[in-house]
Amino acid sequence: MNYMKNLTCISCSRVYRAHPQRYLCEDCGAEGLLEVQYDYEALKENWSREALARNTERSMWRYAPLLPVPSPAFRPPLQVGWTPLYYTEALARTLGLSHLWIKDDGVNPTASLKDRASAVAVAKAREAGVHVIACSSTGNAASSLAGNAASVGEGLQTVIFVPGRAPQGKVAQLLTYGALVISVQGSYREAHDLSAAAIHRWGWYNRNAAINPYLVEGKKTVSLEMAEQLNWNLPDWLVFSVGDGCTLAGAYRGLKDLQELGFIQRIPRFIGVQASGCAPITRAFHTGEPLQEVEENTIADSIAVGSPRNYVKALRALKDTQGVMVNVEDGEILDMIKVLGKYTGLFGEPAAVAGVAGLKKLIHEGVVGREQGVGAVITGSGLKDIKNVITAVGEPVKLSPDIGALEPILLEKGLI
Ligand SMILES: *Cc1c(COP(=O)(O)O)cnc(C)c1O
Ligand SMILES: [Zn+2]
């Protein structure tokens, strides 16, 4: 059973039929982001927390009633979602916090949270009967799209526009999954504009998250899972790294759905974290002024978005939850990669740990109380981008193969 009703414009409320290739409002243009509407009344009658508990599907598709994909036949076969949520006591203690839960979305099939959106994109392209699907991306949106498209077999080709600076690990993924990769020698914005022009000219399926209304629905499964994994009792705060703003907006959307259905009563306050070298959304949030494009100066490439396109939904989520935005320096991000690794066994890429780095700052500033509980998501695996990490973690101990030489080192480390 499918509960999707239609799409509505967030600016003018105009209603559209939910065609897979309906992206923006005709009247409002780029400002006219659309939002999927569901039949909550029917959902309430036919779906419940108990029904979910009985569901044996261990992927994002366990929330199919709240997703915009009418038939299971369109879903790509990779197992996306239902990632682990850890109660990270040692890290909480180090940060001076009472309760911290961390969801590891680095274990998704292509190693980032973006798989959640790309799985929906591939399903919608198949529903539309389109054979080429394209996007511009700093890396993870692209690699997840290429992987999910490859998983459905022949018949779906991906064309990916990446900015020149995309990390090698991600580009290697793209080429491995068989995508046509166009490395645009310019900024993310220029890569985006070129992809938009090509998509328009050749009628490809558009997986640009900021305008395709279905993708944020895929991303919302991250918060649906957190809520269910926490037995419908969410902590005081949820933290997200912010680039385009789609992840944060999607997570909020998921919790709004759950509240509408009566699965949860309260929505946590949201924390958005950007890198100091590229923080247009933080600036707009604090000044109340319209968003201004900025340069992209940070090692956290997945959140280096100088001209974000989904900030409207993200700002709305922050406002509605009395949220906060904060920036972190690249040094703080690199430091958090090490702290996270050491105290949890999780390895995140720079953008993935920016959220927790921001959390650390907010605890110091007293914005997040030490007695409070927080949930965070590691949005992508550290193995995707090891260049900067290697400079931060230093060198291994170099030793000749001689146990006599090993002994003083072990003594010094207190291991013997
Ligand atoms: C895309 C991405 C983000 C940020 O998501 P937005 O929707 O762009 O705000 C954070 N971390 C990682 C690893 C990402 O790939
Ligand atoms: Zn409109």
Short mmCIF file of C-alpha atoms and ligand atoms in Angstrom, two decimals:
data_model
loop_
_atom_site.label_atom_id
_atom_site.label_comp_id
_atom_site.label_asym_id
_atom_site.label_seq_id
_atom_site.Cartn_x
_atom_site.Cartn_y
_atom_site.Cartn_z
CA MET A 1 0.00 0.00 0.00
CA ASN A 2 1.28 3.46 -0.86
CA TYR A 3 0.41 6.51 1.16
CA MET A 4 2.01 9.26 -0.90
CA LYS A 5 -0.60 11.81 -1.90
CA ASN A 6 1.01 14.64 -3.83
CA LEU A 7 3.66 17.35 -3.71
CA THR A 8 3.21 20.87 -2.35
CA CYS A 9 5.35 23.95 -2.85
CA ILE A 10 6.93 25.19 0.40
CA SER A 11 6.72 28.80 -0.84
CA CYS A 12 3.22 29.13 -2.33
CA SER A 13 1.52 25.84 -1.30
CA ARG A 14 0.56 24.97 -4.88
CA VAL A 15 -0.20 21.25 -5.18
CA TYR A 16 1.30 18.96 -7.82
CA ARG A 17 0.70 15.38 -8.85
CA ALA A 18 3.65 13.30 -7.63
CA HIS A 19 5.26 12.53 -10.97
CA PRO A 20 8.79 11.09 -10.48
CA GLN A 21 10.28 13.93 -12.57
CA ARG A 22 8.42 16.80 -10.93
CA TYR A 23 11.18 18.71 -9.14
CA LEU A 24 10.31 22.38 -8.56
CA CYS A 25 7.21 24.59 -8.44
CA GLU A 26 6.45 26.18 -11.84
CA ASP A 27 5.44 29.47 -10.25
CA CYS A 28 8.28 29.87 -7.77
CA GLY A 29 11.27 28.49 -9.72
CA ALA A 30 14.37 27.79 -7.66
CA GLU A 31 12.62 29.03 -4.50
CA GLY A 32 9.78 26.60 -5.05
CA LEU A 33 11.04 23.46 -3.34
CA LEU A 34 8.40 20.78 -3.19
CA GLU A 35 7.52 18.53 -0.30
CA VAL A 36 5.93 15.07 -0.43
CA GLN A 37 2.59 14.76 1.35
CA TYR A 38 1.31 11.53 2.85
CA ASP A 39 -2.14 10.35 3.82
CA TYR A 40 -1.54 10.37 7.58
CA GLU A 41 -5.11 9.36 8.38
CA ALA A 42 -4.81 6.15 6.37
CA LEU A 43 -1.34 5.57 7.78
CA LYS A 44 -2.63 5.84 11.32
CA GLU A 45 -5.26 3.22 10.58
CA ASN A 46 -2.96 0.74 8.90
CA TRP A 47 0.44 1.21 10.52
CA SER A 48 1.71 1.32 14.09
CA ARG A 49 4.81 1.02 16.24
CA GLU A 50 3.78 -2.57 16.96
CA ALA A 51 3.51 -3.37 13.25
CA LEU A 52 6.99 -1.99 12.80
CA ALA A 53 8.34 -4.08 15.66
CA ARG A 54 7.07 -7.20 13.85
CA ASN A 55 8.64 -6.17 10.54
CA THR A 56 11.71 -8.28 9.76
CA GLU A 57 13.03 -5.97 7.01
CA ARG A 58 16.44 -4.75 8.20
CA SER A 59 16.94 -1.80 5.85
CA MET A 60 15.52 1.68 5.27
CA TRP A 61 12.62 0.01 3.45
CA ARG A 62 11.08 -1.07 6.76
CA TYR A 63 9.66 2.49 6.60
CA ALA A 64 8.23 1.99 3.12
CA PRO A 65 4.79 3.33 4.14
CA LEU A 66 6.50 6.70 4.74
CA LEU A 67 8.54 6.63 1.54
CA PRO A 68 7.62 7.94 -1.93
CA VAL A 69 8.24 4.68 -3.79
CA PRO A 70 4.97 3.03 -4.81
CA SER A 71 6.26 -0.45 -5.64
CA PRO A 72 8.92 -2.68 -4.03
CA ALA A 73 9.88 -3.71 -7.57
CA PHE A 74 11.64 -0.36 -8.10
CA ARG A 75 13.93 -0.62 -5.05
CA PRO A 76 17.61 -1.27 -5.68
CA PRO A 77 18.83 -4.45 -3.96
CA LEU A 78 21.72 -3.05 -1.90
CA GLN A 79 21.00 -3.11 1.82
CA VAL A 80 20.81 0.57 2.76
CA GLY A 81 20.04 1.77 6.26
CA TRP A 82 19.20 0.07 9.56
CA THR A 83 22.71 1.05 10.58
CA PRO A 84 23.84 0.53 14.18
CA LEU A 85 23.21 3.08 16.90
CA TYR A 86 25.83 2.89 19.65
CA TYR A 87 25.62 4.14 23.20
CA THR A 88 29.09 5.67 23.42
CA GLU A 89 29.83 5.96 27.11
CA ALA A 90 33.59 6.54 26.93
CA LEU A 91 33.27 9.31 24.37
CA ALA A 92 30.48 10.93 26.38
CA ARG A 93 32.68 10.91 29.46
CA THR A 94 35.57 12.47 27.54
CA LEU A 95 33.31 15.22 26.21
CA GLY A 96 31.79 15.76 29.65
CA LEU A 97 28.32 14.63 28.65
CA SER A 98 25.88 12.28 30.36
CA HIS A 99 24.46 10.39 27.41
CA LEU A 100 25.64 10.16 23.82
CA TRP A 101 24.38 7.90 21.05
CA ILE A 102 26.18 7.68 17.74
CA LYS A 103 24.74 6.17 14.61
CA ASP A 104 27.30 4.81 12.19
CA ASP A 105 26.11 5.50 8.67
CA GLY A 106 29.59 4.75 7.36
CA VAL A 107 28.54 1.08 7.21
CA ASN A 108 26.09 1.70 4.38
CA PRO A 109 26.88 -0.13 1.10
CA THR A 110 28.87 2.74 -0.42
CA ALA A 111 29.95 3.95 3.03
CA SER A 112 27.88 7.08 3.56
CA LEU A 113 24.44 8.30 4.58
CA LYS A 114 23.91 9.43 0.97
CA ASP A 115 22.93 5.85 0.10
CA ARG A 116 19.56 6.58 1.70
CA ALA A 117 18.80 9.30 -0.84
CA SER A 118 20.40 7.52 -3.77
CA ALA A 119 18.36 4.36 -3.19
CA VAL A 120 15.21 6.47 -3.56
CA ALA A 121 16.65 8.27 -6.62
CA VAL A 122 17.33 4.98 -8.38
CA ALA A 123 13.83 3.73 -7.52
CA LYS A 124 12.27 6.92 -8.92
CA ALA A 125 14.34 6.77 -12.12
CA ARG A 126 13.14 3.19 -12.67
CA GLU A 127 9.57 4.23 -11.97
CA ALA A 128 9.97 7.05 -14.52
CA GLY A 129 11.48 4.64 -17.05
CA VAL A 130 14.55 6.85 -17.48
CA HIS A 131 17.84 5.17 -18.35
CA VAL A 132 20.37 7.85 -17.43
CA ILE A 133 20.60 9.35 -13.97
CA ALA A 134 22.93 12.23 -13.15
CA CYS A 135 24.10 14.44 -10.34
CA SER A 136 26.76 16.86 -9.26
CA SER A 137 28.41 16.09 -5.99
CA THR A 138 31.41 16.62 -3.81
CA GLY A 139 31.70 12.84 -3.76
CA ASN A 140 29.34 10.83 -1.58
CA ALA A 141 26.07 11.63 -3.35
CA ALA A 142 27.79 10.59 -6.55
CA SER A 143 29.42 7.41 -5.29
CA SER A 144 26.21 6.29 -3.61
CA LEU A 145 24.24 6.97 -6.78
CA ALA A 146 26.71 5.08 -8.93
CA GLY A 147 26.70 2.12 -6.54
CA ASN A 148 22.94 1.92 -6.16
CA ALA A 149 22.45 2.29 -9.92
CA ALA A 150 25.00 -0.44 -10.61
CA SER A 151 23.15 -2.74 -8.21
CA VAL A 152 20.05 -2.87 -10.41
CA GLY A 153 22.08 -4.31 -13.26
CA GLU A 154 22.37 -3.06 -16.80
CA GLY A 155 19.99 -0.48 -18.15
CA LEU A 156 20.74 2.40 -15.79
CA GLN A 157 23.78 4.53 -16.58
CA THR A 158 25.09 7.23 -14.25
CA VAL A 159 26.74 10.48 -15.31
CA ILE A 160 28.52 12.23 -12.47
CA PHE A 161 29.87 15.77 -12.30
CA VAL A 162 32.44 16.20 -9.52
CA PRO A 163 34.42 19.30 -8.64
CA GLY A 164 38.16 18.99 -9.30
CA ARG A 165 38.92 18.66 -5.58
CA ALA A 166 36.87 15.47 -4.91
CA PRO A 167 38.96 13.00 -2.83
CA GLN A 168 40.52 10.09 -4.68
CA GLY A 169 38.76 7.40 -2.64
CA LYS A 170 35.39 8.66 -3.79
CA VAL A 171 36.43 9.05 -7.41
CA ALA A 172 37.81 5.49 -7.30
CA GLN A 173 34.39 4.29 -6.12
CA LEU A 174 32.65 6.08 -8.99
CA LEU A 175 34.85 4.57 -11.64
CA THR A 176 34.58 1.13 -10.04
CA TYR A 177 30.78 1.28 -10.18
CA GLY A 178 30.96 2.09 -13.88
CA ALA A 179 29.85 5.72 -13.87
CA LEU A 180 30.83 8.24 -16.52
CA VAL A 181 32.77 10.71 -14.37
CA ILE A 182 33.20 14.31 -15.47
CA SER A 183 35.70 16.09 -13.24
CA VAL A 184 34.75 19.75 -13.62
CA GLN A 185 37.77 21.97 -13.13
CA GLY A 186 35.99 24.47 -10.91
CA SER A 187 33.92 24.82 -7.73
CA TYR A 188 31.01 22.66 -6.59
CA ARG A 189 28.68 25.37 -7.85
CA GLU A 190 30.12 25.21 -11.35
CA ALA A 191 29.88 21.42 -11.33
CA HIS A 192 26.28 21.75 -10.22
CA ASP A 193 25.36 24.26 -12.93
CA LEU A 194 26.88 22.13 -15.66
CA SER A 195 25.02 19.05 -14.44
CA ALA A 196 21.76 20.99 -14.33
CA ALA A 197 22.22 22.15 -17.91
CA ALA A 198 23.00 18.63 -19.13
CA ILE A 199 20.10 17.07 -17.22
CA HIS A 200 17.75 19.64 -18.71
CA ARG A 201 19.03 19.23 -22.25
CA TRP A 202 19.00 15.43 -22.35
CA GLY A 203 16.08 14.66 -20.01
CA TRP A 204 18.07 12.54 -17.56
CA TYR A 205 16.85 11.70 -14.08
CA ASN A 206 18.02 14.39 -11.64
CA ARG A 207 19.61 13.26 -8.40
CA ASN A 208 20.52 16.72 -7.19
CA ALA A 209 19.36 16.47 -3.62
CA ALA A 210 18.53 20.08 -3.07
CA ILE A 211 15.82 20.21 -5.71
CA ASN A 212 14.56 16.63 -6.06
CA PRO A 213 11.81 16.40 -3.42
CA TYR A 214 12.00 12.62 -3.10
CA LEU A 215 15.59 12.43 -1.91
CA VAL A 216 15.10 14.12 1.41
CA GLU A 217 12.48 11.42 2.06
CA GLY A 218 15.20 8.82 1.78
CA LYS A 219 17.45 10.79 4.11
CA LYS A 220 14.73 11.04 6.72
CA THR A 221 15.03 7.32 7.39
CA VAL A 222 18.12 8.11 9.47
CA SER A 223 15.99 9.78 12.12
CA LEU A 224 13.16 7.25 11.79
CA GLU A 225 15.71 4.58 12.66
CA MET A 226 17.16 6.55 15.56
CA ALA A 227 13.69 7.00 17.02
CA GLU A 228 12.84 3.32 16.71
CA GLN A 229 16.25 2.15 17.96
CA LEU A 230 15.80 4.36 21.02
CA ASN A 231 12.38 2.86 21.63
CA TRP A 232 10.71 6.16 20.62
CA ASN A 233 12.47 8.16 23.35
CA LEU A 234 14.78 10.62 21.66
CA PRO A 235 17.46 12.56 23.56
CA ASP A 236 17.49 16.34 24.16
CA TRP A 237 19.57 17.20 21.10
CA LEU A 238 20.39 15.80 17.65
CA VAL A 239 23.58 16.93 15.90
CA PHE A 240 24.25 17.04 12.15
CA SER A 241 27.06 18.24 9.92
CA VAL A 242 25.62 20.66 7.37
CA GLY A 243 26.58 21.17 3.73
CA ASP A 244 23.54 21.66 1.52
CA GLY A 245 21.29 21.21 4.53
CA CYS A 246 19.38 18.21 3.16
CA THR A 247 20.47 15.76 5.85
CA LEU A 248 19.40 17.99 8.70
CA ALA A 249 16.17 18.92 6.92
CA GLY A 250 15.49 15.27 6.14
CA ALA A 251 16.04 14.18 9.72
CA TYR A 252 13.58 16.82 10.88
CA ARG A 253 11.07 15.75 8.27
CA GLY A 254 11.24 12.17 9.55
CA LEU A 255 10.52 13.23 13.10
CA LYS A 256 7.64 15.46 12.00
CA ASP A 257 6.12 12.42 10.29
CA LEU A 258 6.50 10.35 13.45
CA GLN A 259 4.94 13.10 15.54
CA GLU A 260 2.06 13.39 13.11
CA LEU A 261 1.46 9.65 13.45
CA GLY A 262 1.70 9.77 17.25
CA PHE A 263 4.80 7.52 17.33
CA ILE A 264 6.74 10.22 19.23
CA GLN A 265 5.53 13.15 21.31
CA ARG A 266 8.52 15.47 21.30
CA ILE A 267 11.15 16.45 18.73
CA PRO A 268 14.68 17.13 20.02
CA ARG A 269 16.45 20.45 19.47
CA PHE A 270 18.66 20.35 16.38
CA ILE A 271 22.32 21.36 16.17
CA GLY A 272 23.77 22.18 12.75
CA VAL A 273 27.55 22.29 12.34
CA GLN A 274 29.50 23.82 9.47
CA ALA A 275 33.21 24.20 8.80
CA SER A 276 34.50 27.72 9.52
CA GLY A 277 36.00 27.84 6.04
CA CYS A 278 32.60 27.40 4.42
CA ALA A 279 29.68 28.39 6.61
CA PRO A 280 27.02 30.27 4.64
CA ILE A 281 24.12 28.62 6.48
CA THR A 282 25.51 29.45 9.93
CA ARG A 283 25.87 33.04 8.79
CA ALA A 284 22.32 33.25 7.46
CA PHE A 285 21.05 31.62 10.66
CA HIS A 286 22.81 34.11 12.93
CA THR A 287 22.26 37.30 10.92
CA GLY A 288 18.78 36.57 9.60
CA GLU A 289 20.00 37.92 6.26
CA PRO A 290 19.51 36.14 2.93
CA LEU A 291 22.08 33.49 2.18
CA GLN A 292 25.32 34.70 0.62
CA GLU A 293 27.53 32.48 -1.46
CA VAL A 294 30.98 31.93 0.08
CA GLU A 295 34.26 30.24 -0.87
CA GLU A 296 34.82 26.57 -0.11
CA ASN A 297 37.86 26.50 2.18
CA THR A 298 37.84 23.37 4.30
CA ILE A 299 39.20 19.83 4.30
CA ALA A 300 35.66 18.59 5.06
CA ASP A 301 34.83 18.27 1.37
CA SER A 302 31.37 16.75 1.86
CA ILE A 303 30.15 19.87 3.64
CA ALA A 304 32.14 22.36 1.56
CA VAL A 305 29.11 23.81 -0.18
CA GLY A 306 29.56 27.51 -0.85
CA SER A 307 26.17 27.93 -2.45
CA PRO A 308 23.80 25.55 -0.63
CA ARG A 309 20.44 24.92 -2.21
CA ASN A 310 18.44 23.42 0.59
CA TYR A 311 19.09 25.90 3.30
CA VAL A 312 15.46 27.01 3.46
CA LYS A 313 14.28 23.65 4.77
CA ALA A 314 17.31 23.39 7.06
CA LEU A 315 16.77 26.85 8.57
CA ARG A 316 13.11 26.04 9.08
CA ALA A 317 14.03 22.86 10.98
CA LEU A 318 16.45 24.80 13.18
CA LYS A 319 13.91 27.50 13.91
CA ASP A 320 11.09 25.05 14.66
CA THR A 321 13.23 23.10 17.13
CA GLN A 322 14.89 26.13 18.76
CA GLY A 323 18.08 24.79 17.31
CA VAL A 324 21.58 26.23 17.11
CA MET A 325 24.28 26.50 14.46
CA VAL A 326 27.99 26.48 15.18
CA ASN A 327 31.21 26.38 13.15
CA VAL A 328 34.36 24.34 13.69
CA GLU A 329 37.90 24.81 12.41
CA ASP A 330 39.59 22.15 10.30
CA GLY A 331 41.96 21.49 13.21
CA GLU A 332 39.02 20.70 15.49
CA ILE A 333 37.64 18.32 12.86
CA LEU A 334 40.93 16.45 12.50
CA ASP A 335 41.25 16.25 16.25
CA MET A 336 37.74 14.80 16.51
CA ILE A 337 38.54 12.10 13.96
CA LYS A 338 41.19 10.88 16.39
CA VAL A 339 39.07 11.28 19.53
CA LEU A 340 36.14 9.48 17.93
CA GLY A 341 38.33 6.67 16.69
CA LYS A 342 40.04 6.21 20.02
CA TYR A 343 36.95 6.28 22.22
CA THR A 344 34.39 4.51 20.01
CA GLY A 345 36.14 2.44 17.34
CA LEU A 346 34.34 4.46 14.68
CA PHE A 347 36.21 6.10 11.82
CA GLY A 348 34.53 9.05 10.13
CA GLU A 349 35.60 11.23 7.24
CA PRO A 350 36.14 14.93 8.08
CA ALA A 351 32.58 16.03 7.22
CA ALA A 352 31.19 13.08 9.14
CA VAL A 353 32.77 14.06 12.46
CA ALA A 354 32.24 17.83 12.13
CA GLY A 355 28.94 17.45 13.98
CA VAL A 356 30.56 15.85 17.02
CA ALA A 357 33.36 18.46 16.90
CA GLY A 358 30.66 21.15 17.06
CA LEU A 359 28.99 19.32 19.92
CA LYS A 360 32.25 19.42 21.89
CA LYS A 361 32.37 23.17 21.42
CA LEU A 362 28.77 23.65 22.53
CA ILE A 363 29.34 21.60 25.67
CA HIS A 364 32.29 23.88 26.51
CA GLU A 365 30.19 26.96 25.88
CA GLY A 366 27.45 25.59 28.13
CA VAL A 367 24.86 25.58 25.35
CA VAL A 368 24.51 21.82 25.68
CA GLY A 369 24.16 20.92 29.34
CA ARG A 370 26.39 18.23 30.80
CA GLU A 371 23.39 16.36 32.17
CA GLN A 372 21.71 16.24 28.77
CA GLY A 373 21.49 13.50 26.16
CA VAL A 374 22.61 13.86 22.55
CA GLY A 375 22.32 11.82 19.36
CA ALA A 376 24.78 12.20 16.49
CA VAL A 377 25.37 10.56 13.14
CA ILE A 378 28.71 9.67 11.60
CA THR A 379 27.65 10.33 8.03
CA GLY A 380 30.50 8.75 6.08
CA SER A 381 33.45 6.40 6.49
CA GLY A 382 36.93 7.74 7.18
CA LEU A 383 38.40 5.36 4.63
CA LYS A 384 36.99 7.55 1.86
CA ASP A 385 39.45 10.34 2.48
CA ILE A 386 42.63 9.41 4.30
CA LYS A 387 44.94 12.12 2.98
CA ASN A 388 44.25 14.68 5.71
CA VAL A 389 43.79 12.09 8.41
CA ILE A 390 47.25 10.70 7.86
CA THR A 391 48.75 14.11 8.54
CA ALA A 392 46.73 14.32 11.77
CA VAL A 393 47.40 10.88 13.22
CA GLY A 394 51.15 10.87 12.64
CA GLU A 395 53.54 8.05 11.83
CA PRO A 396 53.69 4.45 13.07
CA VAL A 397 56.68 3.33 15.14
CA LYS A 398 59.47 2.28 12.76
CA LEU A 399 61.47 -0.70 14.00
CA SER A 400 63.87 -3.33 12.71
CA PRO A 401 62.53 -6.91 13.13
CA ASP A 402 64.17 -7.37 16.52
CA ILE A 403 62.35 -8.17 19.76
CA GLY A 404 65.13 -6.55 21.78
CA ALA A 405 64.37 -3.23 20.11
CA LEU A 406 60.64 -3.72 20.73
CA GLU A 407 60.98 -4.06 24.48
CA PRO A 408 61.94 -0.46 25.40
CA ILE A 409 59.07 0.84 23.31
CA LEU A 410 56.54 -1.39 25.07
CA LEU A 411 58.00 -0.33 28.42
CA GLU A 412 57.67 3.31 27.50
CA LYS A 413 54.04 2.77 26.52
CA GLY A 414 53.37 0.96 29.78
CA LEU A 415 52.31 -2.21 27.96
CA ILE A 416 54.71 -4.55 29.78
C1 LIG B 1 26.50 15.17 2.29
C2 LIG B 1 27.19 14.93 3.55
C3 LIG B 1 26.95 15.70 4.69
C4 LIG B 1 26.01 16.89 4.72
O1 LIG B 1 24.75 16.68 4.17
P1 LIG B 1 23.97 17.90 3.50
O2 LIG B 1 22.69 17.31 3.11
O3 LIG B 1 24.78 18.35 2.32
O4 LIG B 1 23.84 18.97 4.52
C5 LIG B 1 27.64 15.40 5.84
N1 LIG B 1 28.53 14.39 5.87
C6 LIG B 1 28.78 13.61 4.82
C7 LIG B 1 29.77 12.52 4.94
C8 LIG B 1 28.13 13.86 3.62
O5 LIG B 1 28.42 13.10 2.56
ZN ZN B 2 5.31 27.70 -5.55
#
